[in-house]
Amino acid sequence: SSGINAEWPLRPGLESRSAGHAEFYQSLIAAPKIKKQFVSAEWVANHFRLIVWKCAGQERTQPAVYAGRALTPENVMSQLLLRYSIEVDEGRRSAIRMITEKDDAPAKPMTLLVSGIGSKTVEVSDGWYCLDCVLDNPLSILIQSRAIEVGSKVVSFSSSVIGTHTDGIPPKKEKSTDCDSALIPLL
């Protein structure tokens, strides 16, 4: 463990509920024991988006439990520090990151969250990173019928990565994943 203090005081500007990923990036790189070379603005923007979405979902679905405590600047910063500790200090990576970096097989079964829907792709997330998947006809039908929507959980299996990067690259820089009808909605 990094010994990073999750109670690190927020820099000026983060007290406001309107602070965005840029303000959190500045606060994170100013935190003690943070190795700045391992944190980019893109990394913070990615995790900020998913953390805020998760915390907002907690507030929305369980208001009595969270009562305005999940989606706060302090909690978002605590979550960013935890992710930094897990990825940088402990060297653990999420399923999507391991797949895009070619350290794991995309064909393995995994549960993913639909985090975006486009006209020809669906974005899925493991909670840490997102990946665009090419839609085939059966998946398009499931989306048109609203069996799959943003926020739906799906099971992925027998997927393959499309791209020319033989050495692997960080998540979201990979063009897409060919899902070949391998996303099954959890109804």
PDB file of C-alpha atoms in Angstrom:
ATOM      1  CA  SER A   1       0.000   0.000   0.000  1.00  0.00           C
ATOM      2  CA  SER A   2       1.166   3.510  -0.794  1.00  0.00           C
ATOM      3  CA  GLY A   3       0.413   5.127   2.508  1.00  0.00           C
ATOM      4  CA  ILE A   4      -1.393   7.852   0.564  1.00  0.00           C
ATOM      5  CA  ASN A   5      -3.620   9.808   2.897  1.00  0.00           C
ATOM      6  CA  ALA A   6      -7.195   9.607   1.576  1.00  0.00           C
ATOM      7  CA  GLU A   7      -7.973  12.629   3.730  1.00  0.00           C
ATOM      8  CA  TRP A   8      -5.568  14.806   1.707  1.00  0.00           C
ATOM      9  CA  PRO A   9      -6.991  18.339   1.823  1.00  0.00           C
ATOM     10  CA  LEU A  10      -8.493  19.461  -1.454  1.00  0.00           C
ATOM     11  CA  ARG A  11      -6.806  22.284  -3.305  1.00  0.00           C
ATOM     12  CA  PRO A  12      -8.705  25.569  -3.696  1.00  0.00           C
ATOM     13  CA  GLY A  13     -11.500  25.178  -6.234  1.00  0.00           C
ATOM     14  CA  LEU A  14     -12.439  21.629  -5.256  1.00  0.00           C
ATOM     15  CA  GLU A  15     -14.710  22.707  -2.424  1.00  0.00           C
ATOM     16  CA  SER A  16     -17.224  23.648  -5.087  1.00  0.00           C
ATOM     17  CA  ARG A  17     -19.575  20.995  -6.378  1.00  0.00           C
ATOM     18  CA  SER A  18     -18.847  22.268  -9.896  1.00  0.00           C
ATOM     19  CA  ALA A  19     -15.189  21.166  -9.966  1.00  0.00           C
ATOM     20  CA  GLY A  20     -14.315  19.003 -12.958  1.00  0.00           C
ATOM     21  CA  HIS A  21     -11.597  16.529 -13.851  1.00  0.00           C
ATOM     22  CA  ALA A  22      -9.036  19.280 -14.539  1.00  0.00           C
ATOM     23  CA  GLU A  23      -9.324  20.569 -10.957  1.00  0.00           C
ATOM     24  CA  PHE A  24      -9.101  17.031  -9.593  1.00  0.00           C
ATOM     25  CA  TYR A  25      -6.005  16.379 -11.745  1.00  0.00           C
ATOM     26  CA  GLN A  26      -4.285  19.445 -10.244  1.00  0.00           C
ATOM     27  CA  SER A  27      -5.241  18.378  -6.733  1.00  0.00           C
ATOM     28  CA  LEU A  28      -4.119  14.791  -7.294  1.00  0.00           C
ATOM     29  CA  ILE A  29      -0.671  15.648  -8.638  1.00  0.00           C
ATOM     30  CA  ALA A  30      -0.160  17.997  -5.679  1.00  0.00           C
ATOM     31  CA  ALA A  31      -0.914  15.222  -3.188  1.00  0.00           C
ATOM     32  CA  PRO A  32       2.018  13.817  -1.190  1.00  0.00           C
ATOM     33  CA  LYS A  33       3.518  10.520  -2.405  1.00  0.00           C
ATOM     34  CA  ILE A  34       1.914  10.811  -5.857  1.00  0.00           C
ATOM     35  CA  LYS A  35       4.419  10.001  -8.585  1.00  0.00           C
ATOM     36  CA  LYS A  36       3.421  12.605 -11.182  1.00  0.00           C
ATOM     37  CA  GLN A  37       4.983  10.664 -14.053  1.00  0.00           C
ATOM     38  CA  PHE A  38       2.334   7.946 -13.587  1.00  0.00           C
ATOM     39  CA  VAL A  39      -0.677  10.286 -13.605  1.00  0.00           C
ATOM     40  CA  SER A  40      -1.908  12.037 -16.739  1.00  0.00           C
ATOM     41  CA  ALA A  41      -4.833  14.384 -17.268  1.00  0.00           C
ATOM     42  CA  GLU A  42      -6.365  11.645 -19.488  1.00  0.00           C
ATOM     43  CA  TRP A  43      -6.052   9.076 -16.682  1.00  0.00           C
ATOM     44  CA  VAL A  44      -7.802  11.396 -14.217  1.00  0.00           C
ATOM     45  CA  ALA A  45     -10.520  12.344 -16.753  1.00  0.00           C
ATOM     46  CA  ASN A  46     -11.260   8.661 -17.424  1.00  0.00           C
ATOM     47  CA  HIS A  47     -11.467   7.691 -13.755  1.00  0.00           C
ATOM     48  CA  PHE A  48     -13.257  10.910 -12.774  1.00  0.00           C
ATOM     49  CA  ARG A  49     -16.024  10.167 -15.294  1.00  0.00           C
ATOM     50  CA  LEU A  50     -16.550   6.613 -14.036  1.00  0.00           C
ATOM     51  CA  ILE A  51     -16.265   7.516 -10.346  1.00  0.00           C
ATOM     52  CA  VAL A  52     -18.799  10.353 -10.680  1.00  0.00           C
ATOM     53  CA  TRP A  53     -21.159   8.050 -12.591  1.00  0.00           C
ATOM     54  CA  LYS A  54     -20.834   5.364  -9.891  1.00  0.00           C
ATOM     55  CA  CYS A  55     -21.339   7.809  -7.017  1.00  0.00           C
ATOM     56  CA  ALA A  56     -24.307   9.482  -8.726  1.00  0.00           C
ATOM     57  CA  GLY A  57     -25.852   6.029  -9.211  1.00  0.00           C
ATOM     58  CA  GLN A  58     -25.367   5.253  -5.535  1.00  0.00           C
ATOM     59  CA  GLU A  59     -27.032   8.525  -4.557  1.00  0.00           C
ATOM     60  CA  ARG A  60     -29.915   7.966  -6.986  1.00  0.00           C
ATOM     61  CA  THR A  61     -30.640   4.325  -6.168  1.00  0.00           C
ATOM     62  CA  GLN A  62     -30.003   4.412  -2.413  1.00  0.00           C
ATOM     63  CA  PRO A  63     -30.667   7.970  -1.187  1.00  0.00           C
ATOM     64  CA  ALA A  64     -31.375   6.860   2.373  1.00  0.00           C
ATOM     65  CA  VAL A  65     -28.038   5.030   2.589  1.00  0.00           C
ATOM     66  CA  TYR A  66     -25.813   7.692   1.006  1.00  0.00           C
ATOM     67  CA  ALA A  67     -27.781  10.842   1.923  1.00  0.00           C
ATOM     68  CA  GLY A  68     -25.578  13.154  -0.125  1.00  0.00           C
ATOM     69  CA  ARG A  69     -22.300  11.572   1.020  1.00  0.00           C
ATOM     70  CA  ALA A  70     -21.327   9.585  -2.099  1.00  0.00           C
ATOM     71  CA  LEU A  71     -21.042  12.346  -4.690  1.00  0.00           C
ATOM     72  CA  THR A  72     -18.826  14.789  -2.820  1.00  0.00           C
ATOM     73  CA  PRO A  73     -15.450  16.229  -3.812  1.00  0.00           C
ATOM     74  CA  GLU A  74     -13.866  14.461  -0.826  1.00  0.00           C
ATOM     75  CA  ASN A  75     -15.270  11.061  -1.817  1.00  0.00           C
ATOM     76  CA  VAL A  76     -14.340  11.507  -5.487  1.00  0.00           C
ATOM     77  CA  MET A  77     -10.771  12.392  -4.464  1.00  0.00           C
ATOM     78  CA  SER A  78     -10.662   9.424  -2.099  1.00  0.00           C
ATOM     79  CA  GLN A  79     -11.748   7.141  -4.957  1.00  0.00           C
ATOM     80  CA  LEU A  80      -9.096   8.633  -7.283  1.00  0.00           C
ATOM     81  CA  LEU A  81      -6.415   8.076  -4.638  1.00  0.00           C
ATOM     82  CA  LEU A  82      -7.585   4.486  -4.159  1.00  0.00           C
ATOM     83  CA  ARG A  83      -7.404   3.813  -7.910  1.00  0.00           C
ATOM     84  CA  TYR A  84      -3.948   5.375  -8.054  1.00  0.00           C
ATOM     85  CA  SER A  85      -2.830   3.139  -5.193  1.00  0.00           C
ATOM     86  CA  ILE A  86      -4.236  -0.010  -6.818  1.00  0.00           C
ATOM     87  CA  GLU A  87      -2.881   0.693 -10.318  1.00  0.00           C
ATOM     88  CA  VAL A  88       0.424   2.420  -9.618  1.00  0.00           C
ATOM     89  CA  ASP A  89       1.553   1.193  -6.222  1.00  0.00           C
ATOM     90  CA  GLU A  90       0.137  -2.339  -6.355  1.00  0.00           C
ATOM     91  CA  GLY A  91       0.391  -2.825 -10.124  1.00  0.00           C
ATOM     92  CA  ARG A  92      -3.097  -4.322 -10.475  1.00  0.00           C
ATOM     93  CA  ARG A  93      -5.059  -3.674 -13.664  1.00  0.00           C
ATOM     94  CA  SER A  94      -8.680  -4.003 -14.711  1.00  0.00           C
ATOM     95  CA  ALA A  95      -9.941  -6.574 -17.213  1.00  0.00           C
ATOM     96  CA  ILE A  96     -10.252  -4.071 -20.072  1.00  0.00           C
ATOM     97  CA  ARG A  97      -6.814  -2.604 -19.428  1.00  0.00           C
ATOM     98  CA  MET A  98      -5.231  -6.074 -19.407  1.00  0.00           C
ATOM     99  CA  ILE A  99      -6.995  -6.948 -22.676  1.00  0.00           C
ATOM    100  CA  THR A 100      -6.039  -3.742 -24.505  1.00  0.00           C
ATOM    101  CA  GLU A 101      -2.450  -4.115 -23.302  1.00  0.00           C
ATOM    102  CA  LYS A 102      -2.452  -7.699 -24.682  1.00  0.00           C
ATOM    103  CA  ASP A 103      -1.890  -9.306 -21.283  1.00  0.00           C
ATOM    104  CA  ASP A 104      -5.206 -11.163 -21.225  1.00  0.00           C
ATOM    105  CA  ALA A 105      -7.562 -12.736 -23.756  1.00  0.00           C
ATOM    106  CA  PRO A 106     -10.641 -10.767 -24.878  1.00  0.00           C
ATOM    107  CA  ALA A 107     -12.487 -14.073 -25.357  1.00  0.00           C
ATOM    108  CA  LYS A 108     -12.740 -14.744 -21.625  1.00  0.00           C
ATOM    109  CA  PRO A 109     -16.178 -14.317 -20.047  1.00  0.00           C
ATOM    110  CA  MET A 110     -16.673 -11.053 -18.160  1.00  0.00           C
ATOM    111  CA  THR A 111     -19.516  -8.876 -16.963  1.00  0.00           C
ATOM    112  CA  LEU A 112     -19.388  -5.355 -18.343  1.00  0.00           C
ATOM    113  CA  LEU A 113     -21.526  -2.245 -18.051  1.00  0.00           C
ATOM    114  CA  VAL A 114     -22.898  -0.452 -21.117  1.00  0.00           C
ATOM    115  CA  SER A 115     -21.568   3.081 -20.697  1.00  0.00           C
ATOM    116  CA  GLY A 116     -22.505   4.530 -24.079  1.00  0.00           C
ATOM    117  CA  ILE A 117     -24.367   3.699 -27.278  1.00  0.00           C
ATOM    118  CA  GLY A 118     -23.487   5.043 -30.713  1.00  0.00           C
ATOM    119  CA  SER A 119     -24.909   4.344 -34.143  1.00  0.00           C
ATOM    120  CA  LYS A 120     -22.435   1.547 -34.913  1.00  0.00           C
ATOM    121  CA  THR A 121     -20.768   0.903 -31.568  1.00  0.00           C
ATOM    122  CA  VAL A 122     -21.572   0.298 -27.941  1.00  0.00           C
ATOM    123  CA  GLU A 123     -19.162   1.451 -25.253  1.00  0.00           C
ATOM    124  CA  VAL A 124     -18.675  -1.024 -22.412  1.00  0.00           C
ATOM    125  CA  SER A 125     -16.864  -0.551 -19.129  1.00  0.00           C
ATOM    126  CA  ASP A 126     -15.412  -2.744 -16.412  1.00  0.00           C
ATOM    127  CA  GLY A 127     -15.820   0.179 -14.017  1.00  0.00           C
ATOM    128  CA  TRP A 128     -12.235   1.340 -14.544  1.00  0.00           C
ATOM    129  CA  TYR A 129     -11.879   1.704 -18.313  1.00  0.00           C
ATOM    130  CA  CYS A 130     -14.161   1.778 -21.339  1.00  0.00           C
ATOM    131  CA  LEU A 131     -13.916   0.120 -24.731  1.00  0.00           C
ATOM    132  CA  ASP A 132     -15.925   0.579 -27.908  1.00  0.00           C
ATOM    133  CA  CYS A 133     -17.466  -2.572 -29.376  1.00  0.00           C
ATOM    134  CA  VAL A 134     -18.631  -2.920 -32.947  1.00  0.00           C
ATOM    135  CA  LEU A 135     -22.338  -3.695 -33.200  1.00  0.00           C
ATOM    136  CA  ASP A 136     -23.475  -6.608 -35.295  1.00  0.00           C
ATOM    137  CA  ASN A 137     -27.097  -7.151 -36.347  1.00  0.00           C
ATOM    138  CA  PRO A 138     -28.266  -9.144 -33.281  1.00  0.00           C
ATOM    139  CA  LEU A 139     -26.767  -6.557 -30.909  1.00  0.00           C
ATOM    140  CA  SER A 140     -28.315  -3.704 -32.903  1.00  0.00           C
ATOM    141  CA  ILE A 141     -31.719  -5.366 -32.538  1.00  0.00           C
ATOM    142  CA  LEU A 142     -31.248  -5.693 -28.760  1.00  0.00           C
ATOM    143  CA  ILE A 143     -30.353  -2.008 -28.527  1.00  0.00           C
ATOM    144  CA  GLN A 144     -33.259  -0.902 -30.754  1.00  0.00           C
ATOM    145  CA  SER A 145     -35.666  -2.965 -28.632  1.00  0.00           C
ATOM    146  CA  ARG A 146     -34.115  -1.401 -25.489  1.00  0.00           C
ATOM    147  CA  ALA A 147     -33.101  -4.793 -24.111  1.00  0.00           C
ATOM    148  CA  ILE A 148     -29.658  -3.166 -23.873  1.00  0.00           C
ATOM    149  CA  GLU A 149     -29.446   0.471 -22.720  1.00  0.00           C
ATOM    150  CA  VAL A 150     -26.844   2.670 -21.085  1.00  0.00           C
ATOM    151  CA  GLY A 151     -26.479   1.255 -17.582  1.00  0.00           C
ATOM    152  CA  SER A 152     -27.296  -2.328 -18.605  1.00  0.00           C
ATOM    153  CA  LYS A 153     -24.946  -5.088 -17.560  1.00  0.00           C
ATOM    154  CA  VAL A 154     -23.901  -7.536 -20.250  1.00  0.00           C
ATOM    155  CA  VAL A 155     -21.809 -10.679 -20.343  1.00  0.00           C
ATOM    156  CA  SER A 156     -19.036 -10.691 -22.913  1.00  0.00           C
ATOM    157  CA  PHE A 157     -17.427 -13.877 -24.211  1.00  0.00           C
ATOM    158  CA  SER A 158     -15.668 -15.038 -27.368  1.00  0.00           C
ATOM    159  CA  SER A 159     -14.803 -11.435 -28.239  1.00  0.00           C
ATOM    160  CA  SER A 160     -11.772 -10.413 -30.240  1.00  0.00           C
ATOM    161  CA  VAL A 161      -9.826  -7.174 -30.552  1.00  0.00           C
ATOM    162  CA  ILE A 162      -9.662  -5.426 -33.917  1.00  0.00           C
ATOM    163  CA  GLY A 163      -6.618  -3.271 -34.424  1.00  0.00           C
ATOM    164  CA  THR A 164      -3.076  -3.114 -35.657  1.00  0.00           C
ATOM    165  CA  HIS A 165      -1.371  -2.705 -32.297  1.00  0.00           C
ATOM    166  CA  THR A 166       0.454  -5.979 -31.788  1.00  0.00           C
ATOM    167  CA  ASP A 167       2.138  -4.826 -28.572  1.00  0.00           C
ATOM    168  CA  GLY A 168      -1.038  -3.531 -26.959  1.00  0.00           C
ATOM    169  CA  ILE A 169      -1.964  -0.005 -25.957  1.00  0.00           C
ATOM    170  CA  PRO A 170      -3.738   1.697 -23.047  1.00  0.00           C
ATOM    171  CA  PRO A 171      -7.556   1.473 -22.964  1.00  0.00           C
ATOM    172  CA  LYS A 172      -9.623   3.797 -25.178  1.00  0.00           C
ATOM    173  CA  LYS A 173      -6.775   4.204 -27.635  1.00  0.00           C
ATOM    174  CA  GLU A 174      -7.682   0.855 -29.158  1.00  0.00           C
ATOM    175  CA  LYS A 175     -10.115   1.391 -32.003  1.00  0.00           C
ATOM    176  CA  SER A 176     -12.744  -1.221 -31.155  1.00  0.00           C
ATOM    177  CA  THR A 177     -13.496  -4.736 -30.104  1.00  0.00           C
ATOM    178  CA  ASP A 178     -15.319  -7.083 -32.413  1.00  0.00           C
ATOM    179  CA  CYS A 179     -18.079  -8.476 -30.228  1.00  0.00           C
ATOM    180  CA  ASP A 180     -19.528 -11.026 -32.708  1.00  0.00           C
ATOM    181  CA  SER A 181     -22.880 -11.257 -30.852  1.00  0.00           C
ATOM    182  CA  ALA A 182     -20.963 -12.059 -27.707  1.00  0.00           C
ATOM    183  CA  LEU A 183     -22.664  -9.459 -25.519  1.00  0.00           C
ATOM    184  CA  ILE A 184     -25.623 -11.028 -23.750  1.00  0.00           C
ATOM    185  CA  PRO A 185     -27.877  -8.770 -21.633  1.00  0.00           C
ATOM    186  CA  LEU A 186     -28.353  -9.702 -18.004  1.00  0.00           C
ATOM    187  CA  LEU A 187     -32.121  -9.342 -17.721  1.00  0.00           C
TER     188      LEU A 187
END
